[in-house]
């Protein structure tokens, strides 16, 4: 036996040992619950044989019987609640075999090489990670991404959608090898039973914490949640160690597949994660806040990482890989899959609605500068002047006192007495009011789904597959959106700096021939003479934080911006 085989066998045995420890813990819990019934049986058997006779023992027997019946009823209640509690399922975009025959073929060939069962289905997640997910619970059998008939024991393979667009086919196979190898331990009956036990406890706790239930239902569920928390706390160490051993065994098995590519592929995982995070926070988030969701986020990752490889010498050479076949070619319609993953990302990270509408429309990258950047600058500049009007700050144009100008903002912030604090508070209050009144954000604050995980709309976004009720967030639970907010709420000072910078950009566009643009790594950009100007932040901060207008005035003079000229706000 080779060292790899020995290491894999050792990890599998350790995982099975931890699984048996979990099952023994479950057995001990059941033993404690049935102990009063066993005592009652012994007492009544003794009475039938003429032992322990007398009124006192009769009272003890019937008391123990009553306690045993009560404990058994409570045990049945807890067991049924745990069994019926639906585990949360990661929101994903299902990929059918008809929509990606080459991808399914790659995964099955990989499973054959690893000598493990093939995953039952494949799904995409808008994140840089891949894992196996058990969807064999009866409540999930007809949900999106449910296992196909005859393959109910195999988990679903969830693949991070950015991987498909950035990685080459060979790199994706190397990254998926240790993940697919995990289907082997998943088929072990002891490990599968231990996982079902832990997931059931976790689901029961979440079910007990869900809002919107009557007191009559909430009381027994609260007790079930309390018992489940006790059991989960007791078995947490065994469960964590079992999963660690499973991962170690799968990793050892996967070392025989594409071993030379694994290091390079892992480097691409880190690079894809960096590009994806930058794209979401710098590029997608401003669009989401404007009621637009970029419909090709995964394609944007390629552009962002290509730009990174051009700027960063550490990434030099990665762009040369782009001549090889990308993994997204394994999909029949990569554009449709990208659009569905992009909409799901907007819902998970921002809380947007499930369908497009007038205030929630898709935008492609060619339209981004006009539909997002310019609209963002104009709306923020308009908000800035509305707050100035509320504070009674006079207009700065002598020719037409009704028109907004950049000079008005500069003169107000460079005045004595620290006027920026009041202006920042006013902007923060107006932003909060607008977000609270926005239809999509109002829905996000209370959750898109009714209690119990049922969709309020009953409809799915593009590319979600199945019938109209197959919303990928239905199986997550009733938690409010966004599930994973990208950034904490912005402070008043940060908002003020953003609004002043937007006003400067509007003035540059209207009076100096500048243009809105898109920087793949930094998001909205100001283009002057076709080149990005990235030196505006410091002069604006000097004005906002210190009341010093000189750095900004020097910048305006260099670019040729006329602060006294009117600016279009719509």
Coordinates of C-alpha atoms in Angstrom, one line a residue:
X1 CA 0.0 0.0 0.0
X2 CA 1.4 3.4 -1.0
X3 CA 1.8 6.3 1.4
X4 CA -1.2 8.1 -0.3
X5 CA -3.4 5.1 0.1
X6 CA -2.3 4.6 3.7
X7 CA -3.0 8.2 4.5
X8 CA -6.4 8.1 2.9
X9 CA -7.4 4.9 4.8
X10 CA -6.2 6.4 8.0
X11 CA -8.3 9.6 7.4
X12 CA -11.3 7.5 6.5
X13 CA -11.1 5.4 9.6
X14 CA -10.7 8.5 11.8
X15 CA -13.8 10.0 10.1
X16 CA -15.8 6.8 10.6
X17 CA -14.7 6.7 14.3
X18 CA -16.0 10.2 14.9
X19 CA -19.2 9.4 13.1
X20 CA -19.7 6.4 15.3
X21 CA -19.1 8.6 18.3
X22 CA -21.8 10.9 17.1
X23 CA -24.2 8.0 16.7
X24 CA -23.4 6.7 20.1
X25 CA -24.2 10.2 21.5
X26 CA -27.5 10.0 19.7
X27 CA -28.1 6.6 21.2
X28 CA -27.3 7.8 24.7
X29 CA -29.8 10.6 24.3
X30 CA -32.4 8.1 23.3
X31 CA -31.4 5.9 26.2
X32 CA -31.8 8.7 28.7
X33 CA -35.3 9.5 27.2
X34 CA -36.4 5.8 27.6
X35 CA -34.9 5.3 31.0
X36 CA -38.2 6.2 32.9
X37 CA -40.1 3.8 30.7
X38 CA -37.6 1.0 31.5
X39 CA -37.9 1.8 35.2
X40 CA -41.7 1.6 34.9
X41 CA -41.5 -1.8 33.2
X42 CA -39.3 -3.1 36.0
X43 CA -41.7 -1.9 38.7
X44 CA -44.8 -3.4 37.0
X45 CA -42.9 -6.6 36.4
X46 CA -42.0 -6.8 40.0
X47 CA -45.6 -6.2 41.0
X48 CA -46.8 -9.0 38.7
X49 CA -44.3 -11.4 40.4
X50 CA -45.5 -10.4 43.9
X51 CA -42.6 -8.2 44.8
X52 CA -42.6 -4.6 45.9
X53 CA -46.2 -4.8 47.0
X54 CA -48.2 -2.3 49.1
X55 CA -49.9 1.1 48.6
X56 CA -46.6 3.0 48.7
X57 CA -45.1 1.0 45.8
X58 CA -48.3 1.3 43.9
X59 CA -48.0 5.1 44.1
X60 CA -44.4 4.9 43.0
X61 CA -45.3 2.7 40.0
X62 CA -48.0 4.9 38.7
X63 CA -46.0 8.1 39.3
X64 CA -43.0 6.6 37.3
X65 CA -45.4 5.5 34.6
X66 CA -46.9 9.0 34.3
X67 CA -43.3 10.4 34.1
X68 CA -42.3 7.8 31.5
X69 CA -45.3 8.6 29.3
X70 CA -44.7 12.3 29.5
X71 CA -41.0 11.9 28.7
X72 CA -41.8 9.6 25.8
X73 CA -44.3 12.1 24.4
X74 CA -41.7 14.9 24.7
X75 CA -39.1 12.6 23.0
X76 CA -41.4 11.9 20.2
X77 CA -42.2 15.6 19.8
X78 CA -38.5 16.5 19.7
X79 CA -37.7 13.6 17.3
X80 CA -40.5 14.5 14.9
X81 CA -39.5 18.1 15.0
X82 CA -35.9 17.3 14.2
X83 CA -36.8 14.9 11.5
X84 CA -39.2 17.3 9.8
X85 CA -37.0 20.4 10.2
X86 CA -35.8 21.3 6.7
X87 CA -32.0 22.0 6.6
X88 CA -31.0 25.2 4.9
X89 CA -29.7 24.8 1.4
X90 CA -27.2 27.1 -0.2
X91 CA -28.9 29.4 -2.8
X92 CA -27.5 28.2 -6.2
X93 CA -28.3 28.2 -9.9
X94 CA -29.0 24.6 -11.0
X95 CA -27.2 23.3 -14.0
X96 CA -29.0 20.6 -15.9
X97 CA -27.1 17.9 -17.8
X98 CA -28.7 19.1 -21.1
X99 CA -27.4 22.6 -20.4
X100 CA -23.8 21.4 -19.6
X101 CA -23.1 17.9 -21.0
X102 CA -19.4 18.5 -21.2
X103 CA -19.2 19.7 -17.6
X104 CA -21.2 16.6 -16.4
X105 CA -18.9 14.4 -18.5
X106 CA -15.8 16.0 -16.9
X107 CA -17.1 15.5 -13.4
X108 CA -18.1 11.8 -14.1
X109 CA -14.7 11.1 -15.6
X110 CA -13.1 12.6 -12.6
X111 CA -15.2 10.5 -10.3
X112 CA -14.3 7.4 -12.2
X113 CA -10.6 8.2 -11.9
X114 CA -11.0 8.7 -8.2
X115 CA -13.1 5.6 -7.9
X116 CA -15.9 7.4 -6.0
X117 CA -19.7 7.9 -6.8
X118 CA -20.4 10.7 -9.2
X119 CA -22.4 13.7 -7.8
X120 CA -26.1 13.6 -8.4
X121 CA -26.3 17.1 -9.9
X122 CA -24.3 20.3 -10.4
X123 CA -25.1 23.8 -9.4
X124 CA -23.4 27.2 -9.5
X125 CA -22.9 29.6 -6.6
X126 CA -21.9 33.2 -7.0
X127 CA -18.8 32.8 -4.8
X128 CA -15.3 31.6 -5.1
X129 CA -15.7 28.2 -3.4
X130 CA -16.8 24.7 -4.3
X131 CA -18.3 22.0 -2.1
X132 CA -20.6 19.0 -1.9
X133 CA -24.1 19.5 -0.5
X134 CA -26.5 16.9 0.7
X135 CA -30.0 17.5 -0.6
X136 CA -31.5 14.1 0.2
X137 CA -34.0 15.5 2.8
X138 CA -37.5 14.7 1.8
X139 CA -38.5 18.4 1.9
X140 CA -35.8 19.1 -0.7
X141 CA -36.5 16.3 -3.2
X142 CA -38.5 18.5 -5.5
X143 CA -36.6 21.7 -5.0
X144 CA -34.1 23.3 -7.4
X145 CA -31.0 21.2 -7.7
X146 CA -32.7 18.2 -6.2
X147 CA -31.0 14.8 -6.9
X148 CA -32.2 12.9 -9.9
X149 CA -34.2 9.7 -9.5
X150 CA -32.0 6.7 -8.8
X151 CA -29.1 8.8 -7.5
X152 CA -30.6 10.0 -4.2
X153 CA -27.6 9.0 -2.1
X154 CA -25.1 11.2 -3.9
X155 CA -24.6 14.9 -2.9
X156 CA -24.9 17.9 -5.3
X157 CA -21.6 19.4 -6.5
X158 CA -21.7 23.2 -6.0
X159 CA -19.1 25.1 -8.1
X160 CA -18.2 28.8 -7.7
X161 CA -19.3 30.5 -10.9
X162 CA -16.2 32.8 -11.1
X163 CA -14.1 29.6 -11.4
X164 CA -15.8 28.7 -14.7
X165 CA -15.0 32.0 -16.4
X166 CA -11.5 32.5 -15.1
X167 CA -10.1 29.0 -14.9
X168 CA -9.1 26.8 -17.8
X169 CA -10.6 23.4 -18.1
X170 CA -7.6 21.5 -16.8
X171 CA -7.3 23.9 -13.8
X172 CA -11.0 23.4 -13.0
X173 CA -10.6 19.7 -13.0
X174 CA -7.6 20.0 -10.6
X175 CA -9.6 22.2 -8.3
X176 CA -12.6 20.0 -8.3
X177 CA -10.7 16.7 -7.7
X178 CA -10.6 16.9 -3.9
X179 CA -14.2 18.1 -3.8
X180 CA -15.5 15.2 -6.0
X181 CA -13.4 12.8 -3.9
X182 CA -15.6 13.7 -1.0
X183 CA -18.5 11.7 -2.5
X184 CA -16.7 8.6 -1.3
X185 CA -17.0 9.3 2.5
X186 CA -20.5 10.6 1.8
X187 CA -21.5 7.2 0.7
X188 CA -20.4 5.6 4.0
X189 CA -23.6 4.8 5.9
X190 CA -22.2 5.8 9.3
X191 CA -20.9 9.1 8.1
X192 CA -24.1 9.8 6.3
X193 CA -26.2 9.0 9.3
X194 CA -24.0 11.2 11.6
X195 CA -24.3 14.1 9.1
X196 CA -28.1 13.7 9.0
X197 CA -28.2 13.8 12.8
X198 CA -26.1 17.0 13.0
X199 CA -27.9 18.7 10.2
X200 CA -31.3 17.8 11.7
X201 CA -30.3 19.4 15.0
X202 CA -29.1 22.5 13.2
X203 CA -32.3 22.7 11.2
X204 CA -34.4 22.3 14.3
X205 CA -32.6 25.2 16.0
X206 CA -33.1 27.4 13.0
X207 CA -36.8 26.3 12.8
X208 CA -37.3 27.2 16.4
X209 CA -35.8 30.7 15.9
X210 CA -38.0 31.5 12.9
X211 CA -40.4 34.4 13.5
X212 CA -44.1 34.6 12.6
X213 CA -45.5 31.7 14.6
X214 CA -48.3 31.7 17.1
X215 CA -47.6 31.1 20.8
X216 CA -49.2 27.7 20.6
X217 CA -46.6 26.5 18.1
X218 CA -43.7 28.6 19.3
X219 CA -43.6 27.0 22.8
X220 CA -43.0 23.4 21.8
X221 CA -40.6 24.5 19.0
X222 CA -38.7 26.6 21.6
X223 CA -38.3 23.5 23.8
X224 CA -37.2 21.5 20.8
X225 CA -34.6 24.2 19.9
X226 CA -33.3 24.2 23.5
X227 CA -32.8 20.4 23.5
X228 CA -31.2 20.5 20.0
X229 CA -28.8 23.2 21.2
X230 CA -27.8 21.0 24.1
X231 CA -27.2 18.0 21.8
X232 CA -25.4 20.1 19.1
X233 CA -23.1 21.7 21.7
X234 CA -22.2 18.2 23.1
X235 CA -21.4 16.8 19.6
X236 CA -19.8 19.8 18.0
X237 CA -16.2 18.7 18.6
X238 CA -16.9 15.2 17.1
X239 CA -18.7 16.7 14.1
X240 CA -15.9 19.2 13.3
X241 CA -13.2 16.5 13.6
X242 CA -15.2 14.1 11.4
X243 CA -15.5 16.7 8.7
X244 CA -11.8 17.5 9.0
X245 CA -10.9 13.8 8.6
X246 CA -13.3 13.5 5.6
X247 CA -11.6 16.5 3.9
X248 CA -8.1 15.0 4.7
X249 CA -9.1 11.6 3.2
X250 CA -10.6 13.3 0.1
X251 CA -7.5 15.4 -0.4
X252 CA -5.2 12.4 -0.1
X253 CA -7.3 10.5 -2.7
X254 CA -7.2 13.5 -5.1
X255 CA -3.4 13.7 -5.1
X256 CA -3.3 11.1 -7.9
X257 CA -5.2 13.4 -10.3
X258 CA -3.5 16.3 -12.1
X259 CA -1.0 16.6 -9.3
X260 CA 1.2 18.9 -11.4
X261 CA -1.6 21.4 -11.9
X262 CA -2.9 21.5 -8.4
X263 CA -0.4 24.2 -7.2
X264 CA -1.1 26.4 -10.2
X265 CA -4.8 25.9 -9.9
X266 CA -4.8 26.9 -6.2
X267 CA -3.0 30.1 -7.2
X268 CA -5.8 30.8 -9.6
X269 CA -8.4 30.2 -6.8
X270 CA -6.7 32.9 -4.7
X271 CA -6.5 35.3 -7.7
X272 CA -10.2 34.7 -8.7
X273 CA -11.3 35.4 -5.1
X274 CA -9.4 38.7 -5.1
X275 CA -10.8 39.7 -8.4
X276 CA -14.4 38.6 -7.4
X277 CA -14.3 40.5 -4.1
X278 CA -13.0 43.6 -5.9
X279 CA -15.6 43.4 -8.6
X280 CA -18.5 43.1 -6.1
X281 CA -17.5 45.8 -3.7
X282 CA -16.1 48.4 -6.3
X283 CA -18.1 47.7 -9.4
X284 CA -21.3 45.8 -8.7
X285 CA -22.3 47.5 -5.4
X286 CA -22.6 51.0 -6.9
X287 CA -24.8 49.6 -9.7
X288 CA -27.0 47.8 -7.2
X289 CA -27.4 50.9 -5.2
X290 CA -28.6 52.7 -8.4
X291 CA -31.2 50.0 -9.1
X292 CA -29.1 48.3 -11.8
X293 CA -27.6 44.8 -11.6
X294 CA -24.7 43.9 -13.9
X295 CA -25.8 40.9 -15.9
X296 CA -22.3 39.6 -16.7
X297 CA -20.5 39.5 -13.4
X298 CA -18.5 36.4 -14.1
X299 CA -17.3 37.8 -17.5
X300 CA -16.4 40.9 -15.6
X301 CA -14.1 38.8 -13.4
X302 CA -12.0 38.0 -16.4
X303 CA -11.7 41.6 -17.4
X304 CA -10.8 42.6 -13.8
X305 CA -8.2 39.9 -13.4
X306 CA -6.8 40.7 -16.8
X307 CA -6.4 44.3 -15.8
X308 CA -4.8 43.2 -12.5
X309 CA -2.3 41.1 -14.5
X310 CA -1.5 44.2 -16.5
X311 CA -0.9 46.4 -13.4
X312 CA 0.6 43.9 -11.0
X313 CA 3.9 42.2 -11.7
X314 CA 3.0 39.4 -9.3
X315 CA 0.1 38.5 -11.6
X316 CA 2.2 38.8 -14.7
X317 CA 1.8 35.8 -17.0
X318 CA -1.6 34.8 -15.8
X319 CA -3.2 36.5 -18.8
X320 CA -1.3 34.2 -21.1
X321 CA -3.6 31.4 -19.9
X322 CA -6.5 33.1 -21.6
X323 CA -5.5 31.5 -24.9
X324 CA -6.5 28.1 -23.5
X325 CA -10.1 26.8 -23.4
X326 CA -12.0 28.5 -20.6
X327 CA -14.1 26.2 -18.3
X328 CA -17.2 28.2 -19.2
X329 CA -17.1 26.6 -22.6
X330 CA -18.3 23.4 -20.8
X331 CA -21.7 25.2 -20.6
X332 CA -24.1 25.2 -23.6
X333 CA -25.3 28.8 -22.8
X334 CA -22.7 30.5 -20.6
X335 CA -24.4 33.9 -21.0
X336 CA -27.6 32.6 -19.5
X337 CA -25.8 31.0 -16.6
X338 CA -23.8 34.1 -16.0
X339 CA -27.0 36.2 -15.9
X340 CA -28.7 33.9 -13.4
X341 CA -25.7 33.8 -11.2
X342 CA -25.4 37.6 -11.4
X343 CA -29.0 38.1 -10.3
X344 CA -28.5 35.7 -7.5
X345 CA -25.4 37.5 -6.4
X346 CA -27.3 40.8 -6.3
X347 CA -30.0 39.2 -4.1
X348 CA -27.5 37.6 -1.7
X349 CA -25.1 40.5 -1.3
X350 CA -27.5 43.5 -1.7
X351 CA -31.0 42.2 -1.2
X352 CA -32.5 43.1 -4.6
X353 CA -35.8 41.6 -5.8
X354 CA -36.1 38.3 -7.6
X355 CA -37.2 39.8 -10.9
X356 CA -36.3 42.7 -13.1
X357 CA -38.4 45.8 -13.2
X358 CA -38.3 49.5 -13.9
X359 CA -36.3 50.2 -10.7
X360 CA -34.3 46.9 -10.9
X361 CA -33.0 46.5 -14.5
X362 CA -30.0 44.5 -15.8
X363 CA -27.1 46.5 -17.3
X364 CA -24.3 45.3 -19.5
X365 CA -20.8 46.6 -19.3
X366 CA -21.0 48.8 -22.3
X367 CA -23.9 50.7 -20.7
X368 CA -22.3 50.8 -17.2
X369 CA -20.7 54.3 -17.6
X370 CA -24.0 56.0 -18.6
X371 CA -26.5 53.9 -16.8
X372 CA -24.6 53.6 -13.5
X373 CA -21.7 56.0 -13.2
X374 CA -23.3 59.2 -14.7
X375 CA -26.6 58.5 -12.9
X376 CA -24.8 57.9 -9.6
X377 CA -22.9 61.2 -9.9
X378 CA -26.0 63.2 -10.9
X379 CA -28.3 61.7 -8.2
X380 CA -25.7 62.3 -5.5
X381 CA -25.0 65.8 -6.6
X382 CA -28.8 66.5 -6.6
X383 CA -29.1 65.1 -3.1
X384 CA -26.2 67.3 -2.0
X385 CA -27.9 70.4 -3.2
X386 CA -31.3 69.4 -1.8
X387 CA -29.7 69.2 1.7
X388 CA -27.9 72.5 1.1
X389 CA -31.3 74.0 0.3
X390 CA -32.7 72.5 3.5
X391 CA -29.9 74.2 5.5
X392 CA -30.6 77.5 3.8
X393 CA -27.3 77.8 2.0
X394 CA -27.6 80.4 -0.8
X395 CA -26.9 79.5 -4.4
X396 CA -23.5 80.7 -5.6
X397 CA -24.3 81.8 -9.2
X398 CA -24.7 85.5 -9.6
X399 CA -26.1 85.2 -13.1
X400 CA -28.8 82.7 -12.1
X401 CA -29.3 82.1 -8.4
X402 CA -31.5 79.1 -9.1
X403 CA -28.9 76.9 -10.8
X404 CA -26.6 74.5 -8.8
X405 CA -22.9 75.1 -9.0
X406 CA -19.8 73.5 -7.5
X407 CA -18.7 76.8 -6.1
X408 CA -21.7 76.7 -3.8
X409 CA -20.4 73.5 -2.2
X410 CA -16.8 74.6 -2.0
X411 CA -17.7 77.9 -0.3
X412 CA -20.0 76.3 2.2
X413 CA -17.5 73.6 3.2
X414 CA -14.6 76.0 3.4
X415 CA -16.5 78.4 5.7
X416 CA -15.7 78.8 9.4
X417 CA -17.5 76.9 12.2
X418 CA -17.2 73.4 10.7
X419 CA -20.3 73.3 8.6
X420 CA -19.5 69.9 7.1
X421 CA -20.9 68.0 10.2
X422 CA -24.4 69.4 9.7
X423 CA -24.3 68.7 6.0
X424 CA -23.0 65.1 6.5
X425 CA -25.8 64.4 9.0
X426 CA -28.4 65.8 6.6
X427 CA -27.1 63.6 3.7
X428 CA -27.0 60.5 5.9
X429 CA -30.6 61.1 7.0
X430 CA -31.8 61.6 3.4
X431 CA -30.0 58.5 2.2
X432 CA -31.6 56.4 5.1
X433 CA -35.0 57.7 4.2
X434 CA -34.6 56.9 0.5
X435 CA -33.3 53.4 1.2
X436 CA -36.2 52.7 3.6
X437 CA -38.7 53.9 1.0
X438 CA -37.2 52.0 -1.9
X439 CA -39.4 49.1 -3.0
X440 CA -36.6 46.6 -3.4
X441 CA -34.8 47.6 -0.2
X442 CA -38.0 47.7 1.8
X443 CA -38.6 44.1 0.7
X444 CA -35.1 43.2 1.5
X445 CA -35.3 44.5 5.0
X446 CA -38.2 42.2 5.9
X447 CA -37.1 39.3 3.7
X448 CA -38.2 38.3 0.3
X449 CA -39.9 35.2 1.7
X450 CA -42.7 34.6 4.1
X451 CA -42.1 32.7 7.3
X452 CA -41.2 29.1 6.6
X453 CA -39.2 29.9 3.4
X454 CA -42.2 30.3 1.1
X455 CA -41.7 32.7 -1.7
X456 CA -44.0 35.7 -1.6
X457 CA -44.0 36.1 -5.3
X458 CA -43.9 32.4 -6.2
X459 CA -41.8 33.3 -9.2
X460 CA -38.2 32.8 -10.1
X461 CA -35.6 34.9 -11.8
X462 CA -34.1 34.1 -15.2
X463 CA -32.2 30.9 -15.5
X464 CA -33.4 29.4 -12.2
X465 CA -35.0 26.5 -14.0
X466 CA -38.0 24.3 -13.0
X467 CA -41.5 25.7 -12.5
X468 CA -42.4 29.1 -11.2
X469 CA -41.9 28.1 -7.5
X470 CA -38.3 27.1 -7.9
X471 CA -36.7 30.2 -6.3
X472 CA -33.2 29.2 -5.1
X473 CA -33.7 31.2 -1.9
X474 CA -36.8 29.3 -0.9
X475 CA -34.7 26.5 0.5
X476 CA -32.5 28.8 2.6
X477 CA -35.2 29.8 5.1
X478 CA -37.1 33.0 6.1
X479 CA -34.0 35.1 7.0
X480 CA -34.0 38.7 5.6
X481 CA -32.0 39.8 2.7
X482 CA -29.2 40.5 2.0
X483 CA -27.9 37.2 3.5
X484 CA -24.3 38.4 3.1
X485 CA -24.0 42.2 3.0
X486 CA -20.8 43.3 1.4
X487 CA -20.1 46.4 3.4
X488 CA -21.3 48.0 6.7
X489 CA -23.5 51.1 6.6
X490 CA -21.5 54.2 5.5
X491 CA -20.9 57.0 7.9
X492 CA -22.1 60.5 7.4
X493 CA -18.6 61.7 6.7
X494 CA -18.0 59.0 4.1
X495 CA -21.3 59.9 2.4
X496 CA -20.4 63.6 2.3
X497 CA -17.1 62.9 0.7
X498 CA -18.8 60.7 -1.9
X499 CA -21.3 63.3 -2.7
X500 CA -18.8 66.1 -3.0
X501 CA -16.6 64.0 -5.3
X502 CA -19.7 63.2 -7.4
X503 CA -20.4 66.9 -7.7
X504 CA -16.9 67.5 -8.8
X505 CA -17.2 64.8 -11.4
X506 CA -20.4 66.3 -12.7
X507 CA -18.8 69.7 -13.0
X508 CA -15.8 68.1 -14.9
X509 CA -18.1 66.3 -17.3
X510 CA -20.3 69.4 -18.0
X511 CA -17.5 72.1 -18.1
X512 CA -14.2 70.4 -19.0
X513 CA -15.2 67.7 -21.5
X514 CA -14.5 64.8 -19.1
X515 CA -16.5 61.5 -19.3
X516 CA -17.8 58.8 -16.9
X517 CA -15.9 55.5 -17.2
X518 CA -15.5 52.1 -15.7
X519 CA -12.3 50.9 -14.0
X520 CA -12.5 47.1 -13.6
X521 CA -10.6 47.2 -10.2
X522 CA -12.0 50.5 -8.7
X523 CA -15.4 50.9 -10.3
X524 CA -16.8 54.3 -11.3
X525 CA -14.0 56.4 -12.8
X526 CA -13.6 59.9 -14.2
X527 CA -11.9 60.0 -17.6
X528 CA -10.1 63.2 -18.7
X529 CA -8.7 63.1 -22.2
X530 CA -9.5 59.4 -22.3
X531 CA -7.3 58.8 -19.2
X532 CA -8.5 57.9 -15.7
X533 CA -8.0 60.6 -13.0
X534 CA -7.4 58.7 -9.7
X535 CA -6.1 61.7 -7.8
X536 CA -9.4 63.4 -6.8
X537 CA -10.0 61.7 -3.4
X538 CA -7.3 63.5 -1.5
X539 CA -8.3 67.1 -2.5
X540 CA -11.9 66.3 -1.7
X541 CA -11.0 64.9 1.8
X542 CA -9.0 68.0 2.5
X543 CA -12.1 70.1 1.8
X544 CA -14.5 67.9 3.7
X545 CA -12.4 67.1 6.7
X546 CA -10.2 70.2 7.1
X547 CA -12.2 72.8 5.3
X548 CA -9.2 73.5 3.1
X549 CA -10.3 74.2 -0.5
X550 CA -6.8 74.9 -2.0
X551 CA -5.9 71.4 -3.1
X552 CA -9.3 71.0 -4.8
X553 CA -9.1 74.4 -6.4
X554 CA -5.7 73.5 -7.8
X555 CA -7.0 70.2 -9.1
X556 CA -9.9 72.0 -10.8
X557 CA -7.6 74.5 -12.4
X558 CA -5.4 71.7 -13.7
X559 CA -8.3 69.9 -15.3
X560 CA -10.0 73.0 -16.5
X561 CA -13.2 72.7 -14.5
X562 CA -15.3 75.9 -14.0
X563 CA -16.7 75.8 -10.5
X564 CA -19.0 78.8 -11.2
X565 CA -20.7 77.2 -14.1
X566 CA -24.1 75.4 -13.7
X567 CA -24.2 71.6 -13.4
X568 CA -26.9 69.3 -14.8
X569 CA -28.3 67.2 -11.9
X570 CA -30.7 65.0 -13.9

